[in-house]
PDB file of C-alpha atoms and ligand atoms in Angstrom:
ATOM      1  CA  UNK A   1     130.796  88.232  79.932  1.00 97.00           C
ATOM      2  CA  UNK A   2     130.441  86.924  83.443  1.00 98.00           C
ATOM      3  CA  UNK A   3     127.203  87.635  85.307  1.00 98.00           C
ATOM      4  CA  UNK A   4     126.673  86.966  89.002  1.00 98.00           C
ATOM      5  CA  UNK A   5     123.264  87.505  90.569  1.00 98.00           C
ATOM      6  CA  UNK A   6     122.976  87.440  94.355  1.00 98.00           C
ATOM      7  CA  UNK A   7     119.493  86.863  95.753  1.00 98.00           C
ATOM      8  CA  UNK A   8     117.500  85.126  98.473  1.00 98.00           C
ATOM      9  CA  UNK A   9     115.360  83.603  95.680  1.00 98.00           C
ATOM     10  CA  UNK A  10     117.689  81.850  93.214  1.00 98.00           C
ATOM     11  CA  UNK A  11     114.713  80.079  91.604  1.00 98.00           C
ATOM     12  CA  UNK A  12     113.551  83.385  90.126  1.00 97.00           C
ATOM     13  CA  UNK A  13     116.375  83.137  87.611  1.00 97.00           C
ATOM     14  CA  UNK A  14     115.432  79.793  86.059  1.00 96.00           C
ATOM     15  CA  UNK A  15     114.090  81.431  82.831  1.00 95.00           C
ATOM     16  CA  UNK A  16     117.593  82.635  81.979  1.00 94.00           C
ATOM     17  CA  UNK A  17     118.376  79.078  80.886  1.00 92.00           C
ATOM     18  CA  UNK A  18     115.803  79.324  78.082  1.00 92.00           C
ATOM     19  CA  UNK A  19     116.048  80.493  74.487  1.00 90.00           C
ATOM     20  CA  UNK A  20     118.971  82.557  73.209  1.00 93.00           C
ATOM     21  CA  UNK A  21     120.437  83.156  76.655  1.00 94.00           C
ATOM     22  CA  UNK A  22     120.588  79.435  77.339  1.00 93.00           C
ATOM     23  CA  UNK A  23     122.338  78.943  73.994  1.00 94.00           C
ATOM     24  CA  UNK A  24     124.805  81.772  74.679  1.00 94.00           C
ATOM     25  CA  UNK A  25     125.746  80.094  77.949  1.00 94.00           C
ATOM     26  CA  UNK A  26     126.136  76.689  76.285  1.00 95.00           C
ATOM     27  CA  UNK A  27     128.325  78.319  73.628  1.00 95.00           C
ATOM     28  CA  UNK A  28     130.564  79.985  76.244  1.00 94.00           C
ATOM     29  CA  UNK A  29     129.738  83.604  75.264  1.00 95.00           C
ATOM     30  CA  UNK A  30     128.173  84.161  78.617  1.00 97.00           C
ATOM     31  CA  UNK A  31     128.258  82.652  82.075  1.00 97.00           C
ATOM     32  CA  UNK A  32     125.383  83.388  84.427  1.00 97.00           C
ATOM     33  CA  UNK A  33     125.887  82.360  88.036  1.00 97.00           C
ATOM     34  CA  UNK A  34     123.130  82.697  90.600  1.00 98.00           C
ATOM     35  CA  UNK A  35     124.089  82.751  94.284  1.00 98.00           C
ATOM     36  CA  UNK A  36     121.899  82.229  97.318  1.00 98.00           C
ATOM     37  CA  UNK A  37     122.551  85.082  99.757  1.00 98.00           C
ATOM     38  CA  UNK A  38     121.524  82.847 102.658  1.00 98.00           C
ATOM     39  CA  UNK A  39     124.500  80.586 102.037  1.00 98.00           C
ATOM     40  CA  UNK A  40     126.610  83.458 103.452  1.00 98.00           C
ATOM     41  CA  UNK A  41     124.798  83.513 106.789  1.00 98.00           C
ATOM     42  CA  UNK A  42     126.313  81.859 109.839  1.00 94.00           C
ATOM     43  CA  UNK A  43     123.366  81.732 112.263  1.00 97.00           C
ATOM     44  CA  UNK A  44     120.892  78.851 112.483  1.00 98.00           C
ATOM     45  CA  UNK A  45     118.019  81.015 111.210  1.00 98.00           C
ATOM     46  CA  UNK A  46     119.978  82.185 108.140  1.00 98.00           C
ATOM     47  CA  UNK A  47     119.102  85.771 108.957  1.00 98.00           C
ATOM     48  CA  UNK A  48     119.545  88.318 106.154  1.00 98.00           C
ATOM     49  CA  UNK A  49     117.791  91.377 107.590  1.00 97.00           C
ATOM     50  CA  UNK A  50     117.141  93.450 110.697  1.00 97.00           C
ATOM     51  CA  UNK A  51     115.120  96.492 111.790  1.00 97.00           C
ATOM     52  CA  UNK A  52     116.304  99.896 110.525  1.00 97.00           C
ATOM     53  CA  UNK A  53     118.286 102.224 112.786  1.00 98.00           C
ATOM     54  CA  UNK A  54     116.183 105.308 113.373  1.00 98.00           C
ATOM     55  CA  UNK A  55     112.959 103.328 113.203  1.00 98.00           C
ATOM     56  CA  UNK A  56     110.456 103.050 110.397  1.00 96.00           C
ATOM     57  CA  UNK A  57     108.633 100.345 108.514  1.00 95.00           C
ATOM     58  CA  UNK A  58     110.129  97.190 107.096  1.00 95.00           C
ATOM     59  CA  UNK A  59     113.514  95.519 107.372  1.00 97.00           C
ATOM     60  CA  UNK A  60     116.958  96.313 106.026  1.00 97.00           C
ATOM     61  CA  UNK A  61     119.311  93.703 104.579  1.00 98.00           C
ATOM     62  CA  UNK A  62     122.521  93.074 106.510  1.00 98.00           C
ATOM     63  CA  UNK A  63     125.758  94.646 105.236  1.00 98.00           C
ATOM     64  CA  UNK A  64     127.864  91.816 106.625  1.00 98.00           C
ATOM     65  CA  UNK A  65     126.029  89.058 104.731  1.00 98.00           C
ATOM     66  CA  UNK A  66     126.029  91.102 101.509  1.00 98.00           C
ATOM     67  CA  UNK A  67     129.732  91.900 101.928  1.00 98.00           C
ATOM     68  CA  UNK A  68     130.628  88.224 102.159  1.00 98.00           C
ATOM     69  CA  UNK A  69     128.469  87.352  99.168  1.00 98.00           C
ATOM     70  CA  UNK A  70     129.953  90.101  96.989  1.00 99.00           C
ATOM     71  CA  UNK A  71     133.532  89.349  98.115  1.00 98.00           C
ATOM     72  CA  UNK A  72     133.044  85.738  97.019  1.00 98.00           C
ATOM     73  CA  UNK A  73     132.389  86.728  93.376  1.00 98.00           C
ATOM     74  CA  UNK A  74     133.875  90.164  92.670  1.00 98.00           C
ATOM     75  CA  UNK A  75     136.702  90.459  90.140  1.00 98.00           C
ATOM     76  CA  UNK A  76     138.773  93.394  88.908  1.00 98.00           C
ATOM     77  CA  UNK A  77     136.818  95.461  86.383  1.00 98.00           C
ATOM     78  CA  UNK A  78     133.402  94.451  87.716  1.00 98.00           C
ATOM     79  CA  UNK A  79     130.278  96.601  87.637  1.00 98.00           C
ATOM     80  CA  UNK A  80     128.361  96.079  90.872  1.00 99.00           C
ATOM     81  CA  UNK A  81     124.715  96.868  90.229  1.00 98.00           C
ATOM     82  CA  UNK A  82     122.453  97.502  93.187  1.00 98.00           C
ATOM     83  CA  UNK A  83     118.796  97.331  92.153  1.00 98.00           C
ATOM     84  CA  UNK A  84     116.651  99.975  93.810  1.00 97.00           C
ATOM     85  CA  UNK A  85     113.704 102.141  92.739  1.00 96.00           C
ATOM     86  CA  UNK A  86     115.891 105.100  93.798  1.00 96.00           C
ATOM     87  CA  UNK A  87     118.583 104.264  91.238  1.00 97.00           C
ATOM     88  CA  UNK A  88     119.481 105.703  87.842  1.00 98.00           C
ATOM     89  CA  UNK A  89     116.794 104.835  85.316  1.00 98.00           C
ATOM     90  CA  UNK A  90     117.782 101.922  83.103  1.00 98.00           C
ATOM     91  CA  UNK A  91     117.516 102.574  79.376  1.00 98.00           C
ATOM     92  CA  UNK A  92     118.968 101.424  76.064  1.00 97.00           C
ATOM     93  CA  UNK A  93     121.996 103.691  76.431  1.00 98.00           C
ATOM     94  CA  UNK A  94     122.928 102.152  79.784  1.00 98.00           C
ATOM     95  CA  UNK A  95     122.276  98.672  78.335  1.00 98.00           C
ATOM     96  CA  UNK A  96     124.710  99.476  75.526  1.00 98.00           C
ATOM     97  CA  UNK A  97     127.336 100.703  77.978  1.00 98.00           C
ATOM     98  CA  UNK A  98     127.011  97.654  80.232  1.00 98.00           C
ATOM     99  CA  UNK A  99     127.122  95.226  77.288  1.00 98.00           C
ATOM    100  CA  UNK A 100     130.872  95.893  77.155  1.00 97.00           C
ATOM    101  CA  UNK A 101     131.428  94.943  80.814  1.00 98.00           C
ATOM    102  CA  UNK A 102     133.672  92.078  81.938  1.00 98.00           C
ATOM    103  CA  UNK A 103     131.589  91.147  84.943  1.00 98.00           C
ATOM    104  CA  UNK A 104     128.165  92.328  86.085  1.00 99.00           C
ATOM    105  CA  UNK A 105     127.162  91.613  89.663  1.00 99.00           C
ATOM    106  CA  UNK A 106     123.463  92.100  90.395  1.00 99.00           C
ATOM    107  CA  UNK A 107     122.699  92.661  94.075  1.00 98.00           C
ATOM    108  CA  UNK A 108     118.988  91.905  94.395  1.00 98.00           C
ATOM    109  CA  UNK A 109     117.680  93.568  97.518  1.00 96.00           C
ATOM    110  CA  UNK A 110     114.292  92.838  99.080  1.00 90.00           C
ATOM    111  CA  UNK A 111     112.328  94.595 101.819  1.00 79.00           C
ATOM    112  CA  UNK A 112     113.482  98.187 102.352  1.00 91.00           C
ATOM    113  CA  UNK A 113     116.765  97.516 100.588  1.00 95.00           C
ATOM    114  CA  UNK A 114     120.369  96.866 101.562  1.00 98.00           C
ATOM    115  CA  UNK A 115     122.300  98.657 104.323  1.00 98.00           C
ATOM    116  CA  UNK A 116     123.771 101.642 102.444  1.00 98.00           C
ATOM    117  CA  UNK A 117     127.262 100.910 103.736  1.00 98.00           C
ATOM    118  CA  UNK A 118     127.494  98.162 101.108  1.00 98.00           C
ATOM    119  CA  UNK A 119     127.271 100.781  98.342  1.00 98.00           C
ATOM    120  CA  UNK A 120     129.686 103.052 100.202  1.00 98.00           C
ATOM    121  CA  UNK A 121     132.202 100.281 100.885  1.00 98.00           C
ATOM    122  CA  UNK A 122     132.509  99.107  97.279  1.00 99.00           C
ATOM    123  CA  UNK A 123     132.755 102.720  96.053  1.00 98.00           C
ATOM    124  CA  UNK A 124     136.000 103.303  97.959  1.00 98.00           C
ATOM    125  CA  UNK A 125     139.437 103.959  96.430  1.00 98.00           C
ATOM    126  CA  UNK A 126     140.671 100.370  96.736  1.00 98.00           C
ATOM    127  CA  UNK A 127     137.831  99.256  94.443  1.00 98.00           C
ATOM    128  CA  UNK A 128     138.214 102.207  92.084  1.00 98.00           C
ATOM    129  CA  UNK A 129     141.884 101.155  91.767  1.00 98.00           C
ATOM    130  CA  UNK A 130     140.626  97.720  90.678  1.00 98.00           C
ATOM    131  CA  UNK A 131     138.299  99.318  88.089  1.00 98.00           C
ATOM    132  CA  UNK A 132     135.267  98.256  90.089  1.00 98.00           C
ATOM    133  CA  UNK A 133     132.271 100.530  89.739  1.00 98.00           C
ATOM    134  CA  UNK A 134     129.101 100.602  91.836  1.00 98.00           C
ATOM    135  CA  UNK A 135     125.826 101.700  90.244  1.00 98.00           C
ATOM    136  CA  UNK A 136     122.363 101.947  91.738  1.00 98.00           C
ATOM    137  CA  UNK A 137     119.845 101.219  88.988  1.00 98.00           C
ATOM    138  CA  UNK A 138     116.036 101.335  88.709  1.00 98.00           C
ATOM    139  CA  UNK A 139     114.116  99.826  85.809  1.00 98.00           C
ATOM    140  CA  UNK A 140     111.234 102.296  86.158  1.00 98.00           C
ATOM    141  CA  UNK A 141     109.164 104.501  88.421  1.00 97.00           C
ATOM    142  CA  UNK A 142     107.300 101.780  90.272  1.00 97.00           C
ATOM    143  CA  UNK A 143     108.158  99.630  93.266  1.00 96.00           C
ATOM    144  CA  UNK A 144     108.753  95.917  92.792  1.00 97.00           C
ATOM    145  CA  UNK A 145     108.931  93.338  95.558  1.00 96.00           C
ATOM    146  CA  UNK A 146     112.673  93.017  95.017  1.00 97.00           C
ATOM    147  CA  UNK A 147     115.480  93.361  92.530  1.00 98.00           C
ATOM    148  CA  UNK A 148     115.176  89.898  90.951  1.00 98.00           C
ATOM    149  CA  UNK A 149     112.781  90.736  88.123  1.00 98.00           C
ATOM    150  CA  UNK A 150     114.533  94.084  87.584  1.00 98.00           C
ATOM    151  CA  UNK A 151     117.886  92.358  87.146  1.00 98.00           C
ATOM    152  CA  UNK A 152     116.398  89.845  84.698  1.00 98.00           C
ATOM    153  CA  UNK A 153     115.054  92.725  82.631  1.00 98.00           C
ATOM    154  CA  UNK A 154     118.538  94.235  82.602  1.00 98.00           C
ATOM    155  CA  UNK A 155     120.241  90.930  81.807  1.00 98.00           C
ATOM    156  CA  UNK A 156     117.971  90.357  78.814  1.00 96.00           C
ATOM    157  CA  UNK A 157     118.427  93.883  77.454  1.00 97.00           C
ATOM    158  CA  UNK A 158     122.215  93.883  77.984  1.00 98.00           C
ATOM    159  CA  UNK A 159     123.166  90.407  76.826  1.00 97.00           C
ATOM    160  CA  UNK A 160     121.305  90.615  73.510  1.00 96.00           C
ATOM    161  CA  UNK A 161     123.746  93.411  72.593  1.00 97.00           C
ATOM    162  CA  UNK A 162     126.775  91.136  73.003  1.00 96.00           C
ATOM    163  CA  UNK A 163     127.998  90.088  69.536  1.00 95.00           C
ATOM    164  CA  UNK A 164     126.903  86.524  68.837  1.00 93.00           C
ATOM    165  CA  UNK A 165     124.124  86.320  71.413  1.00 93.00           C
ATOM    166  CA  UNK A 166     121.278  87.443  69.162  1.00 87.00           C
ATOM    167  CA  UNK A 167     120.167  84.989  66.488  1.00 75.00           C
ATOM    168  CA  UNK A 168     119.931  87.660  63.791  1.00 72.00           C
ATOM    169  CA  UNK A 169     122.554  90.438  63.994  1.00 74.00           C
ATOM    170  CA  UNK A 170     120.663  92.416  61.312  1.00 71.00           C
ATOM    171  CA  UNK A 171     117.944  93.128  63.881  1.00 74.00           C
ATOM    172  CA  UNK A 172     120.533  94.897  66.029  1.00 74.00           C
ATOM    173  CA  UNK A 173     121.886  96.884  63.081  1.00 72.00           C
ATOM    174  CA  UNK A 174     118.381  98.099  62.318  1.00 71.00           C
ATOM    175  CA  UNK A 175     117.828  99.191  65.916  1.00 75.00           C
ATOM    176  CA  UNK A 176     121.012 101.228  65.960  1.00 61.00           C
ATOM    177  CA  UNK A 177     120.020 102.959  62.713  1.00 58.00           C
ATOM    178  CA  UNK A 178     117.011 104.328  64.508  1.00 61.00           C
ATOM    179  CA  UNK A 179     118.701 106.133  67.340  1.00 52.00           C
ATOM    180  CA  UNK A 180     116.112 108.890  67.361  1.00 58.00           C
ATOM    181  CA  UNK A 181     113.931 106.403  69.137  1.00 56.00           C
ATOM    182  CA  UNK A 182     111.667 105.638  66.194  1.00 58.00           C
ATOM    183  CA  UNK A 183     112.507 101.978  66.332  1.00 71.00           C
ATOM    184  CA  UNK A 184     109.164 100.348  66.397  1.00 89.00           C
ATOM    185  CA  UNK A 185     107.213 100.691  63.201  1.00 97.00           C
ATOM    186  CA  UNK A 186     104.217  98.365  62.804  1.00 97.00           C
ATOM    187  CA  UNK A 187     104.897  95.002  61.174  1.00 97.00           C
ATOM    188  CA  UNK A 188     102.753  92.680  59.064  1.00 98.00           C
ATOM    189  CA  UNK A 189     103.143  89.190  57.688  1.00 98.00           C
ATOM    190  CA  UNK A 190     100.966  86.751  55.744  1.00 98.00           C
ATOM    191  CA  UNK A 191      98.106  86.569  54.981  1.00 98.00           C
ATOM    192  CA  UNK A 192      97.700  89.783  52.983  1.00 98.00           C
ATOM    193  CA  UNK A 193      94.134  90.112  54.291  1.00 98.00           C
ATOM    194  CA  UNK A 194      93.022  89.110  57.800  1.00 98.00           C
ATOM    195  CA  UNK A 195      89.464  89.654  59.090  1.00 98.00           C
ATOM    196  CA  UNK A 196      88.923  92.233  56.391  1.00 98.00           C
ATOM    197  CA  UNK A 197      92.120  94.127  57.202  1.00 98.00           C
ATOM    198  CA  UNK A 198      94.636  94.581  54.374  1.00 98.00           C
ATOM    199  CA  UNK A 199      98.390  94.947  54.741  1.00 98.00           C
ATOM    200  CA  UNK A 200      99.336  98.583  53.854  1.00 98.00           C
ATOM    201  CA  UNK A 201      99.883  98.490  50.060  1.00 98.00           C
ATOM    202  CA  UNK A 202     103.189 100.373  50.239  1.00 98.00           C
ATOM    203  CA  UNK A 203     104.779  97.318  51.879  1.00 98.00           C
ATOM    204  CA  UNK A 204     103.998  95.330  48.718  1.00 98.00           C
ATOM    205  CA  UNK A 205     105.368  98.033  46.398  1.00 98.00           C
ATOM    206  CA  UNK A 206     109.000  96.874  46.366  1.00 98.00           C
ATOM    207  CA  UNK A 207     110.059 100.522  46.692  1.00 98.00           C
ATOM    208  CA  UNK A 208     112.568 100.275  49.543  1.00 98.00           C
ATOM    209  CA  UNK A 209     113.115 104.028  49.907  1.00 98.00           C
ATOM    210  CA  UNK A 210     109.395 104.691  50.164  1.00 98.00           C
ATOM    211  CA  UNK A 211     108.968 101.795  52.601  1.00 98.00           C
ATOM    212  CA  UNK A 212     111.735 103.129  54.854  1.00 97.00           C
ATOM    213  CA  UNK A 213     110.192 106.623  54.860  1.00 98.00           C
ATOM    214  CA  UNK A 214     106.737 105.204  55.603  1.00 98.00           C
ATOM    215  CA  UNK A 215     108.091 103.140  58.477  1.00 98.00           C
ATOM    216  CA  UNK A 216     109.847 106.117  60.041  1.00 97.00           C
ATOM    217  CA  UNK A 217     106.689 108.226  59.943  1.00 97.00           C
ATOM    218  CA  UNK A 218     104.575 105.355  61.298  1.00 97.00           C
ATOM    219  CA  UNK A 219     107.008 104.760  64.153  1.00 96.00           C
ATOM    220  CA  UNK A 220     106.927 108.438  65.061  1.00 96.00           C
ATOM    221  CA  UNK A 221     103.143 108.524  64.981  1.00 95.00           C
ATOM    222  CA  UNK A 222     102.909 105.372  67.064  1.00 95.00           C
ATOM    223  CA  UNK A 223     105.287 106.725  69.657  1.00 94.00           C
ATOM    224  CA  UNK A 224     103.350 109.999  69.942  1.00 94.00           C
ATOM    225  CA  UNK A 225      99.960 108.323  70.115  1.00 95.00           C
ATOM    226  CA  UNK A 226     101.263 106.208  73.000  1.00 95.00           C
ATOM    227  CA  UNK A 227     102.174 109.393  74.842  1.00 93.00           C
ATOM    228  CA  UNK A 228     105.960 109.012  74.493  1.00 90.00           C
TER     229      UNK A 228
HETATM  230  N1  ADE B 301     113.434  97.080  93.413  1.00 96.46           N
HETATM  231  C1  ADE B 301     112.178  97.469  93.683  1.00 96.46           C
HETATM  232  N2  ADE B 301     111.669  98.218  92.701  1.00 96.46           N
HETATM  233  C2  ADE B 301     112.649  98.345  91.762  1.00 96.46           C
HETATM  234  C3  ADE B 301     112.743  99.010  90.521  1.00 96.46           C
HETATM  235  N3  ADE B 301     111.727  99.722  90.010  1.00 96.46           N
HETATM  236  N4  ADE B 301     113.895  98.920  89.838  1.00 96.46           N
HETATM  237  C4  ADE B 301     114.931  98.223  90.346  1.00 96.46           C
HETATM  238  N5  ADE B 301     114.901  97.575  91.515  1.00 96.46           N
HETATM  239  C5  ADE B 301     113.771  97.625  92.222  1.00 96.46           C
END
């Protein structure tokens, strides 16, 4: 999979070189390319935004600069993801769907967002004919300072679903067996007693059927007690 992130803060993405994602890039499973939006400006001040038509607070990012940046990376079959709190809510299902993509382009807006003509332009027939799809995505009902952290959340959730990226593929198999959303049962490891607290005895019973049933009920209870 090819990933391109376009941002005015390329340094935000440094952590993507760490851990399993760094390894996946070294191994050629994944290429993550971060692009500085300001490199597409032509004025001496490297301007990326301007006041909104119609008035109002804040600044809007320039369509022209974004268009050049996207044109410089976009390939047939790409998913162009525009991060915005107004977008479709990101979840595991969307992560699964996007894990099969050829190219993901993350457009990380700041301020009051990107001139909407960018979304409209790349949604037109000529892009549809090239299998290019535009999606506005939000990672949750809160407002971040920009799309950088949101796109890193998405990149981590999506890329771990690509075969070979995760260290232990059994972890993935277990997640998909729990599609009802009861994935997170409580876990314990040694020692058997810590600060007076014992590991639940059933986990030491060796009865795999009973352990599986216990875990499912615990996961359900945990989910409900957290208000989900
Ligand atoms: N940009 C600002 N807030 C955001 C959010 N919640 N999700 C995605 N992009 C954002």
